C-alpha atoms as a printed R data frame, in Angstrom:
    type eleno elety resid chain resno        x       y      z
1   ATOM     1    CA   MET     A     1 -153.044 -72.966 54.032
2   ATOM     2    CA   THR     A     2 -150.938 -73.378 57.173
3   ATOM     3    CA   ASP     A     3 -149.220 -70.481 58.912
4   ATOM     4    CA   ASN     A     4 -145.790 -71.820 57.873
5   ATOM     5    CA   THR     A     5 -146.831 -72.088 54.223
6   ATOM     6    CA   LEU     A     6 -148.397 -68.633 54.342
7   ATOM     7    CA   ASN     A     7 -145.201 -67.155 55.775
8   ATOM     8    CA   LEU     A     8 -143.159 -68.882 53.069
9   ATOM     9    CA   TYR     A     9 -145.340 -67.416 50.311
10  ATOM    10    CA   CYS     A    10 -145.198 -63.953 51.852
11  ATOM    11    CA   TYR     A    11 -141.428 -64.149 52.204
12  ATOM    12    CA   SER     A    12 -140.948 -65.224 48.597
13  ATOM    13    CA   ILE     A    13 -143.175 -62.403 47.340
14  ATOM    14    CA   THR     A    14 -141.548 -59.607 49.330
15  ATOM    15    CA   ASN     A    15 -137.881 -60.575 49.123
16  ATOM    16    CA   MET     A    16 -137.215 -60.961 45.397
17  ATOM    17    CA   THR     A    17 -136.172 -57.320 45.172
18  ATOM    18    CA   ASN     A    18 -133.506 -57.528 42.461
19  ATOM    19    CA   LEU     A    19 -135.983 -57.932 39.632
20  ATOM    20    CA   LYS     A    20 -137.599 -54.792 38.253
21  ATOM    21    CA   LEU     A    21 -140.893 -54.811 36.403
22  ATOM    22    CA   ARG     A    22 -140.331 -52.987 33.125
23  ATOM    23    CA   PHE     A    23 -142.913 -53.049 30.377
24  ATOM    24    CA   LYS     A    24 -142.161 -52.647 26.691
25  ATOM    25    CA   PRO     A    25 -144.803 -52.069 24.014
26  ATOM    26    CA   VAL     A    26 -145.145 -55.064 21.704
27  ATOM    27    CA   SER     A    27 -147.934 -55.265 19.140
28  ATOM    28    CA   PHE     A    28 -151.004 -53.862 20.978
29  ATOM    29    CA   SER     A    29 -149.837 -55.043 24.410
30  ATOM    30    CA   TRP     A    30 -147.181 -54.382 27.034
31  ATOM    31    CA   VAL     A    31 -144.640 -57.071 27.891
32  ATOM    32    CA   ALA     A    32 -142.403 -57.486 30.954
33  ATOM    33    CA   LEU     A    33 -139.866 -60.180 30.094
34  ATOM    34    CA   HIS     A    34 -138.601 -62.377 32.922
35  ATOM    35    CA   PRO     A    35 -134.976 -63.582 32.559
36  ATOM    36    CA   GLN     A    36 -135.845 -67.152 33.639
37  ATOM    37    CA   PRO     A    37 -139.585 -67.535 33.110
38  ATOM    38    CA   LYS     A    38 -141.460 -70.480 34.524
39  ATOM    39    CA   GLY     A    39 -144.560 -69.362 32.643
40  ATOM    40    CA   VAL     A    40 -146.382 -66.505 30.945
41  ATOM    41    CA   ILE     A    41 -149.314 -64.642 32.468
42  ATOM    42    CA   GLN     A    42 -151.641 -62.799 30.114
43  ATOM    43    CA   PHE     A    43 -153.518 -60.224 32.172
44  ATOM    44    CA   ILE     A    44 -156.613 -58.248 31.232
45  ATOM    45    CA   GLY     A    45 -158.267 -55.850 33.647
46  ATOM    46    CA   GLY     A    46 -161.717 -54.352 34.010
47  ATOM    47    CA   ALA     A    47 -163.507 -51.886 31.757
48  ATOM    48    CA   PHE     A    48 -162.132 -48.631 33.205
49  ATOM    49    CA   PHE     A    49 -158.931 -49.661 34.969
50  ATOM    50    CA   GLY     A    50 -157.969 -52.085 32.207
51  ATOM    51    CA   THR     A    51 -158.354 -49.338 29.612
52  ATOM    52    CA   PHE     A    52 -156.794 -46.310 31.280
53  ATOM    53    CA   GLY     A    53 -153.417 -47.162 32.781
54  ATOM    54    CA   PRO     A    54 -153.653 -50.850 33.747
55  ATOM    55    CA   MET     A    55 -149.917 -50.969 34.473
56  ATOM    56    CA   PHE     A    56 -150.528 -48.244 37.061
57  ATOM    57    CA   PHE     A    57 -153.729 -49.484 38.683
58  ATOM    58    CA   TYR     A    58 -152.677 -53.160 38.876
59  ATOM    59    CA   ARG     A    59 -148.983 -52.502 39.397
60  ATOM    60    CA   HIS     A    60 -148.451 -54.170 42.774
61  ATOM    61    CA   LEU     A    61 -150.174 -57.390 41.748
62  ATOM    62    CA   LEU     A    62 -148.239 -57.508 38.473
63  ATOM    63    CA   GLU     A    63 -144.946 -56.877 40.287
64  ATOM    64    CA   CYS     A    64 -145.609 -59.777 42.633
65  ATOM    65    CA   LEU     A    65 -146.425 -62.112 39.757
66  ATOM    66    CA   PHE     A    66 -143.317 -61.028 37.872
67  ATOM    67    CA   LYS     A    67 -141.120 -61.675 40.900
68  ATOM    68    CA   GLN     A    68 -142.633 -65.133 41.193
69  ATOM    69    CA   GLY     A    69 -141.044 -65.997 37.856
70  ATOM    70    CA   TYR     A    70 -143.640 -65.071 35.244
71  ATOM    71    CA   THR     A    71 -143.266 -63.076 32.071
72  ATOM    72    CA   ILE     A    72 -146.206 -60.663 32.074
73  ATOM    73    CA   ILE     A    73 -148.285 -59.724 29.043
74  ATOM    74    CA   LEU     A    74 -150.577 -56.814 29.841
75  ATOM    75    CA   LEU     A    75 -153.425 -56.867 27.347
76  ATOM    76    CA   PRO     A    76 -155.466 -53.729 26.658
77  ATOM    77    CA   PHE     A    77 -159.163 -53.652 27.465
78  ATOM    78    CA   ASN     A    78 -161.010 -52.320 24.436
79  ATOM    79    CA   PHE     A    79 -164.529 -51.139 25.197
80  ATOM    80    CA   THR     A    80 -166.941 -52.673 22.719
81  ATOM    81    CA   PHE     A    81 -170.379 -54.256 22.598
82  ATOM    82    CA   ASP     A    82 -168.964 -57.130 20.518
83  ATOM    83    CA   HIS     A    83 -167.278 -59.393 23.050
84  ATOM    84    CA   TYR     A    84 -166.876 -62.120 20.435
85  ATOM    85    CA   ALA     A    85 -164.586 -59.813 18.478
86  ATOM    86    CA   GLU     A    86 -162.665 -58.705 21.561
87  ATOM    87    CA   SER     A    87 -162.017 -62.297 22.608
88  ATOM    88    CA   GLY     A    88 -160.745 -62.974 19.106
89  ATOM    89    CA   PHE     A    89 -158.410 -60.002 19.425
90  ATOM    90    CA   LEU     A    90 -156.912 -61.421 22.631
91  ATOM    91    CA   ILE     A    91 -156.059 -64.821 21.162
92  ATOM    92    CA   ARG     A    92 -154.688 -63.204 17.993
93  ATOM    93    CA   GLU     A    93 -152.398 -61.175 20.260
94  ATOM    94    CA   GLN     A    94 -151.094 -64.381 21.797
95  ATOM    95    CA   TYR     A    95 -150.090 -65.681 18.370
96  ATOM    96    CA   LYS     A    96 -148.411 -62.391 17.492
97  ATOM    97    CA   LEU     A    97 -146.538 -62.256 20.796
98  ATOM    98    CA   MET     A    98 -145.398 -65.885 21.003
99  ATOM    99    CA   PRO     A    99 -142.534 -65.511 18.466
100 ATOM   100    CA   GLU     A   100 -141.780 -61.991 19.696
101 ATOM   101    CA   LEU     A   101 -141.129 -63.310 23.201
102 ATOM   102    CA   VAL     A   102 -138.546 -65.714 21.767
103 ATOM   103    CA   ARG     A   103 -136.887 -62.956 19.747
104 ATOM   104    CA   MET     A   104 -136.805 -60.512 22.666
105 ATOM   105    CA   ALA     A   105 -135.437 -63.159 25.031
106 ATOM   106    CA   GLU     A   106 -132.648 -64.050 22.594
107 ATOM   107    CA   VAL     A   107 -131.627 -60.408 22.250
108 ATOM   108    CA   ALA     A   108 -131.595 -59.970 26.039
109 ATOM   109    CA   GLY     A   109 -129.793 -63.265 26.668
110 ATOM   110    CA   TYR     A   110 -132.773 -64.684 28.571
111 ATOM   111    CA   GLU     A   111 -134.233 -68.180 28.682
112 ATOM   112    CA   TYR     A   112 -136.901 -68.721 26.023
113 ATOM   113    CA   LYS     A   113 -137.815 -72.444 26.006
114 ATOM   114    CA   THR     A   114 -140.920 -71.724 28.082
115 ATOM   115    CA   TYR     A   115 -142.396 -69.793 25.151
116 ATOM   116    CA   LEU     A   116 -142.235 -72.816 22.821
117 ATOM   117    CA   ASP     A   117 -145.284 -74.499 24.387
118 ATOM   118    CA   ASP     A   118 -148.551 -72.580 24.641
119 ATOM   119    CA   SER     A   119 -149.649 -74.631 27.661
120 ATOM   120    CA   ASN     A   120 -147.088 -72.575 29.617
121 ATOM   121    CA   PHE     A   121 -149.259 -69.526 28.935
122 ATOM   122    CA   SER     A   122 -152.016 -68.742 31.438
123 ATOM   123    CA   TRP     A   123 -154.653 -66.051 31.920
124 ATOM   124    CA   ILE     A   124 -155.645 -63.746 34.754
125 ATOM   125    CA   GLY     A   125 -158.636 -61.455 34.407
126 ATOM   126    CA   HIS     A   126 -160.382 -58.937 36.617
127 ATOM   127    CA   SER     A   127 -164.037 -57.931 36.435
128 ATOM   128    CA   ILE     A   128 -165.475 -57.931 32.899
129 ATOM   129    CA   GLY     A   129 -162.056 -58.908 31.548
130 ATOM   130    CA   CYS     A   130 -162.838 -62.379 32.902
131 ATOM   131    CA   LYS     A   131 -165.707 -62.692 30.412
132 ATOM   132    CA   TYR     A   132 -163.326 -62.528 27.456
133 ATOM   133    CA   ILE     A   133 -161.184 -65.279 28.969
134 ATOM   134    CA   ALA     A   134 -164.265 -67.419 29.631
135 ATOM   135    CA   LEU     A   135 -165.391 -67.001 26.024
136 ATOM   136    CA   LEU     A   136 -162.010 -68.173 24.737
137 ATOM   137    CA   GLU     A   137 -162.235 -71.259 26.922
138 ATOM   138    CA   SER     A   138 -165.769 -72.046 25.768
139 ATOM   139    CA   PHE     A   139 -164.766 -71.584 22.105
140 ATOM   140    CA   SER     A   140 -162.331 -74.485 22.569
141 ATOM   141    CA   ALA     A   141 -165.297 -76.887 22.560
142 ATOM   142    CA   LEU     A   142 -166.954 -75.599 19.383
143 ATOM   143    CA   PRO     A   143 -167.625 -78.326 16.781
144 ATOM   144    CA   LYS     A   144 -165.395 -78.062 13.720
145 ATOM   145    CA   LYS     A   145 -167.948 -79.151 11.117
146 ATOM   146    CA   THR     A   146 -170.317 -76.403  9.962
147 ATOM   147    CA   GLU     A   147 -173.471 -78.489 10.389
148 ATOM   148    CA   GLN     A   148 -172.543 -79.453 13.946
149 ATOM   149    CA   LEU     A   149 -171.555 -75.883 14.789
150 ATOM   150    CA   GLU     A   150 -174.893 -74.594 13.489
151 ATOM   151    CA   ALA     A   151 -176.757 -77.135 15.626
152 ATOM   152    CA   PHE     A   152 -174.654 -76.191 18.667
153 ATOM   153    CA   ILE     A   153 -175.307 -72.452 18.276
154 ATOM   154    CA   GLU     A   154 -178.969 -73.009 17.378
155 ATOM   155    CA   GLU     A   155 -179.520 -74.788 20.678
156 ATOM   156    CA   ILE     A   156 -177.935 -71.904 22.591
157 ATOM   157    CA   VAL     A   157 -180.013 -69.306 20.725
158 ATOM   158    CA   LYS     A   158 -183.199 -71.271 21.450
159 ATOM   159    CA   GLN     A   159 -182.279 -71.391 25.150
160 ATOM   160    CA   THR     A   160 -181.551 -67.685 25.407
161 ATOM   161    CA   SER     A   161 -183.588 -65.908 22.705
162 ATOM   162    CA   GLY     A   162 -187.015 -67.511 22.932
163 ATOM   163    CA   ASN     A   163 -188.647 -64.107 22.563
164 ATOM   164    CA   LEU     A   164 -187.365 -63.772 18.986
165 ATOM   165    CA   SER     A   165 -189.318 -64.995 15.982
166 ATOM   166    CA   PRO     A   166 -188.012 -68.162 14.239
167 ATOM   167    CA   GLU     A   167 -186.785 -66.003 11.352
168 ATOM   168    CA   LYS     A   168 -184.786 -63.718 13.650
169 ATOM   169    CA   GLN     A   169 -183.422 -66.702 15.560
170 ATOM   170    CA   ALA     A   170 -182.215 -68.282 12.318
171 ATOM   171    CA   LYS     A   171 -180.598 -65.007 11.251
172 ATOM   172    CA   LYS     A   172 -178.872 -64.708 14.617
173 ATOM   173    CA   VAL     A   173 -177.585 -68.280 14.430
174 ATOM   174    CA   GLN     A   174 -176.149 -67.721 10.968
175 ATOM   175    CA   SER     A   175 -174.468 -64.467 12.017
176 ATOM   176    CA   ILE     A   176 -172.788 -66.104 15.022
177 ATOM   177    CA   VAL     A   177 -171.727 -69.161 13.023
178 ATOM   178    CA   ASN     A   178 -170.210 -66.999 10.280
179 ATOM   179    CA   ASP     A   179 -168.265 -64.942 12.829
180 ATOM   180    CA   LEU     A   180 -166.966 -68.038 14.630
181 ATOM   181    CA   GLU     A   181 -165.953 -69.823 11.437
182 ATOM   182    CA   ASN     A   182 -164.140 -66.724 10.194
183 ATOM   183    CA   LEU     A   183 -162.387 -66.437 13.548
184 ATOM   184    CA   ARG     A   184 -161.345 -70.085 13.527
185 ATOM   185    CA   ARG     A   185 -159.970 -69.907  9.981
186 ATOM   186    CA   ASP     A   186 -158.011 -66.788 10.859
187 ATOM   187    CA   LEU     A   187 -156.620 -68.366 14.035
188 ATOM   188    CA   GLU     A   188 -155.520 -71.469 12.154
189 ATOM   189    CA   ASN     A   189 -153.520 -69.192  9.843
190 ATOM   190    CA   GLN     A   190 -152.204 -67.128 12.752
191 ATOM   191    CA   SER     A   191 -151.085 -70.214 14.679
192 ATOM   192    CA   ALA     A   192 -149.265 -71.578 11.612
193 ATOM   193    CA   LYS     A   193 -147.486 -68.235 11.157
194 ATOM   194    CA   ALA     A   194 -146.581 -68.150 14.859
195 ATOM   195    CA   LYS     A   195 -145.027 -71.618 14.660
196 ATOM   196    CA   LYS     A   196 -143.030 -70.738 11.554
197 ATOM   197    CA   LEU     A   197 -141.725 -67.437 12.917
198 ATOM   198    CA   THR     A   198 -140.953 -68.902 16.339
199 ATOM   199    CA   SER     A   199 -138.875 -71.713 14.820
200 ATOM   200    CA   TYR     A   200 -137.077 -69.147 12.656
201 ATOM   201    CA   TYR     A   201 -136.054 -67.120 15.713
202 ATOM   202    CA   VAL     A   202 -134.916 -70.243 17.578
203 ATOM   203    CA   ASN     A   203 -132.684 -71.178 14.646
204 ATOM   204    CA   GLN     A   204 -131.085 -67.713 14.785
205 ATOM   205    CA   ASP     A   205 -129.800 -68.434 18.289
206 ATOM   206    CA   VAL     A   206 -126.019 -68.858 18.018
207 ATOM   207    CA   ASP     A   207 -126.007 -70.857 21.262
208 ATOM   208    CA   GLN     A   208 -128.529 -73.316 19.872
209 ATOM   209    CA   SER     A   209 -127.173 -76.737 18.900
210 ATOM   210    CA   GLN     A   210 -126.549 -77.353 15.216
211 ATOM   211    CA   THR     A   211 -129.739 -79.410 14.997
212 ATOM   212    CA   TYR     A   212 -132.405 -77.626 12.973
213 ATOM   213    CA   PHE     A   213 -135.385 -76.593 15.103
214 ATOM   214    CA   ASP     A   214 -138.477 -77.463 13.103
215 ATOM   215    CA   GLU     A   215 -141.729 -75.542 13.483
216 ATOM   216    CA   SER     A   216 -143.427 -78.800 14.479
217 ATOM   217    CA   ASN     A   217 -141.467 -78.536 17.737
218 ATOM   218    CA   VAL     A   218 -143.454 -75.420 18.647
219 ATOM   219    CA   LYS     A   219 -146.401 -76.749 20.621
220 ATOM   220    CA   ILE     A   220 -149.767 -75.091 20.110
221 ATOM   221    CA   ASN     A   221 -152.220 -77.476 21.702
222 ATOM   222    CA   SER     A   222 -155.414 -75.664 20.714
223 ATOM   223    CA   ILE     A   223 -156.173 -72.656 18.551
224 ATOM   224    CA   PHE     A   224 -158.053 -71.347 21.580
225 ATOM   225    CA   ILE     A   225 -156.999 -71.843 25.229
226 ATOM   226    CA   LYS     A   226 -158.127 -75.348 26.175
227 ATOM   227    CA   SER     A   227 -154.736 -76.342 27.630
228 ATOM   228    CA   GLN     A   228 -154.159 -73.043 29.462
229 ATOM   229    CA   ALA     A   229 -155.035 -72.213 33.063
230 ATOM   230    CA   SER     A   230 -157.344 -69.300 33.902
231 ATOM   231    CA   LEU     A   231 -157.602 -67.362 37.154
232 ATOM   232    CA   LEU     A   232 -160.608 -65.066 37.509
233 ATOM   233    CA   LEU     A   233 -160.532 -62.188 40.015
234 ATOM   234    CA   ALA     A   234 -164.010 -60.895 40.918
235 ATOM   235    CA   PRO     A   235 -165.434 -62.049 37.561
236 ATOM   236    CA   VAL     A   236 -168.344 -60.203 35.986
237 ATOM   237    CA   ASN     A   237 -170.682 -61.364 33.230
238 ATOM   238    CA   THR     A   238 -173.181 -58.571 32.824
239 ATOM   239    CA   GLY     A   239 -175.021 -56.904 29.986
240 ATOM   240    CA   LEU     A   240 -175.694 -53.399 28.815
241 ATOM   241    CA   ASP     A   241 -177.864 -52.668 31.838
242 ATOM   242    CA   SER     A   242 -174.802 -52.684 34.110
243 ATOM   243    CA   ALA     A   243 -172.753 -50.439 31.824
244 ATOM   244    CA   ILE     A   244 -175.415 -47.799 31.137
245 ATOM   245    CA   LYS     A   245 -177.450 -46.068 33.830
246 ATOM   246    CA   PRO     A   246 -180.305 -45.562 34.464
247 ATOM   247    CA   LYS     A   247 -181.647 -49.015 33.636
248 ATOM   248    CA   ALA     A   248 -184.541 -47.491 31.686
249 ATOM   249    CA   LEU     A   249 -182.044 -45.979 29.240
250 ATOM   250    CA   ALA     A   250 -180.245 -49.318 28.869
251 ATOM   251    CA   ASP     A   251 -183.553 -51.090 28.235
252 ATOM   252    CA   PHE     A   252 -184.453 -48.504 25.589
253 ATOM   253    CA   ILE     A   253 -181.108 -49.008 23.800
254 ATOM   254    CA   ILE     A   254 -181.562 -52.791 23.904
255 ATOM   255    CA   ARG     A   255 -185.033 -52.435 22.343
256 ATOM   256    CA   LEU     A   256 -183.396 -50.491 19.506
257 ATOM   257    CA   GLY     A   257 -181.335 -53.598 18.787
258 ATOM   258    CA   PHE     A   258 -178.082 -52.706 20.537
259 ATOM   259    CA   ASN     A   259 -176.698 -55.042 23.184
260 ATOM   260    CA   VAL     A   260 -173.503 -56.813 24.125
261 ATOM   261    CA   LYS     A   261 -172.660 -59.933 22.117
262 ATOM   262    CA   PRO     A   262 -172.965 -62.499 23.556
263 ATOM   263    CA   THR     A   263 -175.498 -61.541 26.213
264 ATOM   264    CA   PRO     A   264 -174.945 -62.784 29.783
265 ATOM   265    CA   ALA     A   265 -177.409 -65.645 29.218
266 ATOM   266    CA   GLU     A   266 -175.697 -66.642 25.961
267 ATOM   267    CA   THR     A   267 -172.305 -66.509 27.668
268 ATOM   268    CA   GLU     A   268 -173.528 -68.798 30.438
269 ATOM   269    CA   ALA     A   269 -174.933 -71.235 27.873
270 ATOM   270    CA   LEU     A   270 -171.645 -71.279 25.953
271 ATOM   271    CA   ILE     A   271 -169.699 -71.939 29.147
272 ATOM   272    CA   GLU     A   272 -172.068 -74.633 30.372
273 ATOM   273    CA   ASN     A   273 -172.311 -76.463 27.045
274 ATOM   274    CA   SER     A   274 -168.525 -76.490 26.585
275 ATOM   275    CA   HIS     A   275 -168.039 -78.933 29.491
276 ATOM   276    CA   LEU     A   276 -164.554 -77.475 29.992
277 ATOM   277    CA   PHE     A   277 -163.172 -75.063 32.604
278 ATOM   278    CA   ASN     A   278 -161.113 -77.764 34.294
279 ATOM   279    CA   LEU     A   279 -158.083 -75.490 34.788
280 ATOM   280    CA   LEU     A   280 -159.977 -72.682 36.491
281 ATOM   281    CA   GLY     A   281 -159.357 -70.746 39.699
282 ATOM   282    CA   LEU     A   282 -161.578 -68.015 41.131
283 ATOM   283    CA   VAL     A   283 -160.960 -65.328 43.758
284 ATOM   284    CA   TYR     A   284 -164.052 -63.595 45.097
285 ATOM   285    CA   PHE     A   285 -164.994 -61.027 47.710
286 ATOM   286    CA   PRO     A   286 -168.175 -61.210 49.805
287 ATOM   287    CA   LEU     A   287 -168.643 -57.427 49.661
288 ATOM   288    CA   ASP     A   288 -168.405 -57.387 45.855
289 ATOM   289    CA   ASN     A   289 -171.966 -56.701 44.730
290 ATOM   290    CA   ILE     A   290 -170.908 -56.122 41.117
291 ATOM   291    CA   GLY     A   291 -169.709 -59.697 40.711
292 ATOM   292    CA   LYS     A   292 -172.218 -61.334 43.075
293 ATOM   293    CA   SER     A   293 -174.547 -62.848 40.484
294 ATOM   294    CA   THR     A   294 -171.646 -64.062 38.334
295 ATOM   295    CA   ARG     A   295 -169.810 -65.907 41.097
296 ATOM   296    CA   GLU     A   296 -173.071 -67.412 42.368
297 ATOM   297    CA   TRP     A   297 -173.735 -68.762 38.872
298 ATOM   298    CA   PHE     A   298 -170.263 -70.315 38.723
299 ATOM   299    CA   PHE     A   299 -170.655 -71.923 42.151
300 ATOM   300    CA   ASN     A   300 -174.324 -72.925 42.128
301 ATOM   301    CA   GLN     A   301 -175.087 -73.577 38.458
302 ATOM   302    CA   LEU     A   302 -171.788 -74.532 36.807
303 ATOM   303    CA   LYS     A   303 -170.430 -76.101 40.022
304 ATOM   304    CA   LYS     A   304 -166.943 -74.872 39.139
305 ATOM   305    CA   PRO     A   305 -164.235 -74.392 40.107
306 ATOM   306    CA   PRO     A   306 -163.854 -77.030 42.855
307 ATOM   307    CA   GLU     A   307 -163.631 -75.776 46.440
308 ATOM   308    CA   ASP     A   308 -159.829 -76.074 46.477
309 ATOM   309    CA   PHE     A   309 -159.607 -73.706 43.522
310 ATOM   310    CA   ARG     A   310 -161.826 -70.901 44.837
311 ATOM   311    CA   ILE     A   311 -160.788 -68.445 47.536
312 ATOM   312    CA   LYS     A   312 -162.873 -65.916 49.453
313 ATOM   313    CA   LEU     A   313 -160.989 -62.810 50.596
314 ATOM   314    CA   LYS     A   314 -162.030 -59.654 52.374
315 ATOM   315    CA   GLY     A   315 -162.680 -56.583 50.297
316 ATOM   316    CA   GLY     A   316 -164.803 -55.482 47.386
317 ATOM   317    CA   HIS     A   317 -164.706 -55.491 43.621
318 ATOM   318    CA   LEU     A   318 -161.615 -53.270 43.397
319 ATOM   319    CA   ARG     A   319 -159.412 -55.276 45.780
320 ATOM   320    CA   PRO     A   320 -156.969 -56.391 43.013
321 ATOM   321    CA   LEU     A   321 -155.962 -52.768 42.365
322 ATOM   322    CA   GLY     A   322 -152.926 -51.373 44.152
323 ATOM   323    CA   LEU     A   323 -149.785 -49.287 43.635
324 ATOM   324    CA   ARG     A   324 -146.614 -49.832 45.663
325 ATOM   325    CA   LEU     A   325 -144.397 -46.959 46.779
326 ATOM   326    CA   GLY     A   326 -141.521 -48.114 48.949
327 ATOM   327    CA   ASN     A   327 -142.841 -50.316 51.731
328 ATOM   328    CA   ILE     A   328 -146.477 -49.274 51.428
329 ATOM   329    CA   VAL     A   329 -149.253 -50.019 48.964
330 ATOM   330    CA   PHE     A   330 -151.926 -47.534 47.949
331 ATOM   331    CA   ASN     A   331 -155.197 -49.373 47.434
332 ATOM   332    CA   PHE     A   332 -158.324 -48.213 45.628
333 ATOM   333    CA   PRO     A   333 -160.864 -49.560 48.110
334 ATOM   334    CA   ASP     A   334 -164.585 -49.616 47.445
335 ATOM   335    CA   THR     A   335 -165.368 -50.948 50.942
336 ATOM   336    CA   PHE     A   336 -164.288 -50.016 54.454
337 ATOM   337    CA   SER     A   337 -162.855 -53.506 54.986
338 ATOM   338    CA   VAL     A   338 -159.735 -52.541 53.010
339 ATOM   339    CA   PRO     A   339 -157.581 -49.580 54.123
340 ATOM   340    CA   PRO     A   340 -156.523 -47.055 51.477
341 ATOM   341    CA   ILE     A   341 -152.901 -47.491 52.591
342 ATOM   342    CA   GLU     A   342 -151.274 -50.603 54.043
343 ATOM   343    CA   SER     A   343 -147.833 -52.137 54.384
344 ATOM   344    CA   VAL     A   344 -146.521 -54.370 51.615
345 ATOM   345    CA   ASN     A   345 -146.400 -57.334 53.995
346 ATOM   346    CA   GLN     A   346 -150.003 -56.869 55.080
347 ATOM   347    CA   ARG     A   347 -151.267 -56.423 51.527
348 ATOM   348    CA   ASN     A   348 -149.395 -59.489 50.290
349 ATOM   349    CA   ALA     A   349 -150.570 -61.622 53.212
350 ATOM   350    CA   GLU     A   350 -154.203 -60.697 52.545
351 ATOM   351    CA   PHE     A   351 -154.297 -60.856 48.747
352 ATOM   352    CA   GLU     A   352 -151.266 -61.599 46.554
353 ATOM   353    CA   VAL     A   353 -150.247 -64.679 48.534
354 ATOM   354    CA   TYR     A   354 -153.558 -66.335 47.681
355 ATOM   355    CA   VAL     A   355 -153.292 -65.454 43.997
356 ATOM   356    CA   VAL     A   356 -149.865 -67.106 43.912
357 ATOM   357    CA   LYS     A   357 -151.248 -70.091 45.800
358 ATOM   358    CA   LEU     A   358 -154.007 -70.631 43.225
359 ATOM   359    CA   LEU     A   359 -151.556 -70.267 40.342
360 ATOM   360    CA   ASN     A   360 -149.367 -72.954 41.893
361 ATOM   361    CA   TYR     A   361 -152.375 -75.230 42.380
362 ATOM   362    CA   LEU     A   362 -153.408 -74.728 38.753
363 ATOM   363    CA   GLU     A   363 -149.895 -75.419 37.489
364 ATOM   364    CA   GLN     A   364 -149.731 -78.642 39.489
365 ATOM   365    CA   LYS     A   365 -153.111 -79.694 38.109
366 ATOM   366    CA   ARG     A   366 -151.958 -78.896 34.569
367 ATOM   367    CA   GLN     A   367 -148.846 -81.023 35.031
368 ATOM   368    CA   ASP     A   368 -150.934 -83.880 36.420
369 ATOM   369    CA   GLN     A   369 -153.266 -83.723 33.406
370 ATOM   370    CA   LYS     A   370 -150.312 -83.865 30.994
371 ATOM   371    CA   LYS     A   371 -149.193 -87.152 32.566
372 ATOM   372    CA   LYS     A   372 -152.531 -88.844 31.879
């Protein structure tokens, strides 16, 4: 990025002061509606900060994204060992919120056409929140026929659970397949309901032309997120041993049969076998030891994202956190490379500007793919 381009990004971030970020509770999430949205960002934070006050801990980043023209959906982080179920919750939320965004925009007199195509929705995650996004992307490649799905999951279980007996492997395969098929059936119903309700709200718009807006005009390109861009901030794909200390206690709990689903190895296999992740950006920090193994796997094993879509910035795992008061930002640094307090301009120039840059790159790539 040239100095002139950097200055332009910084200027655009810091000078859109008329817009105020105001969240409203909708379904299980919080929504900040932009009057003229160019897209929707669905944000999910890390285990602690994404659970307890994400709109406080991530406020400065979310404000910058909002002022760049995005409607913001702040998704709650629900602590659970079942990451399959949590990923399913996130995509169900999207289908619940899609028609609600149209309704809310109509009431407020805002533009709503952006919400009629799910490819205008994108994802940003921080820390373990990135795992849920990655699972949704990998689910997009799951075979639709039961026999093919069973073979797909069986191969992953063999790769990652070789220590289990054949009987336990077969039981595990069947459990995963049942969960995924139930999820897919539910999402097919949810997407149909979202289309129907969205078209209903569009037809209630008095400013709409007299032409009936059919639900087929609501574009849902995939029941998962294949057509949607994802931006991962300090991604983490770890197991129970990182959540519970000491490690001996975590190992004991795992031996009792309790562990995250899917495990880190299973998650990697799902990602790798999906052959997707073509609309992916990644921001990482060299001093982030929590996410070190995850980013190295993405770069060295998966070979994604391409160099142009990954950015290294100074700081540690908590760099995305920050709260603005006036012209200063209070950070939550976990390294000495980031000051606890810095000016808005300095903070934006060292972090937010690069997030916006990657989002713009991803949007351009998405548009290019649509033309093919």
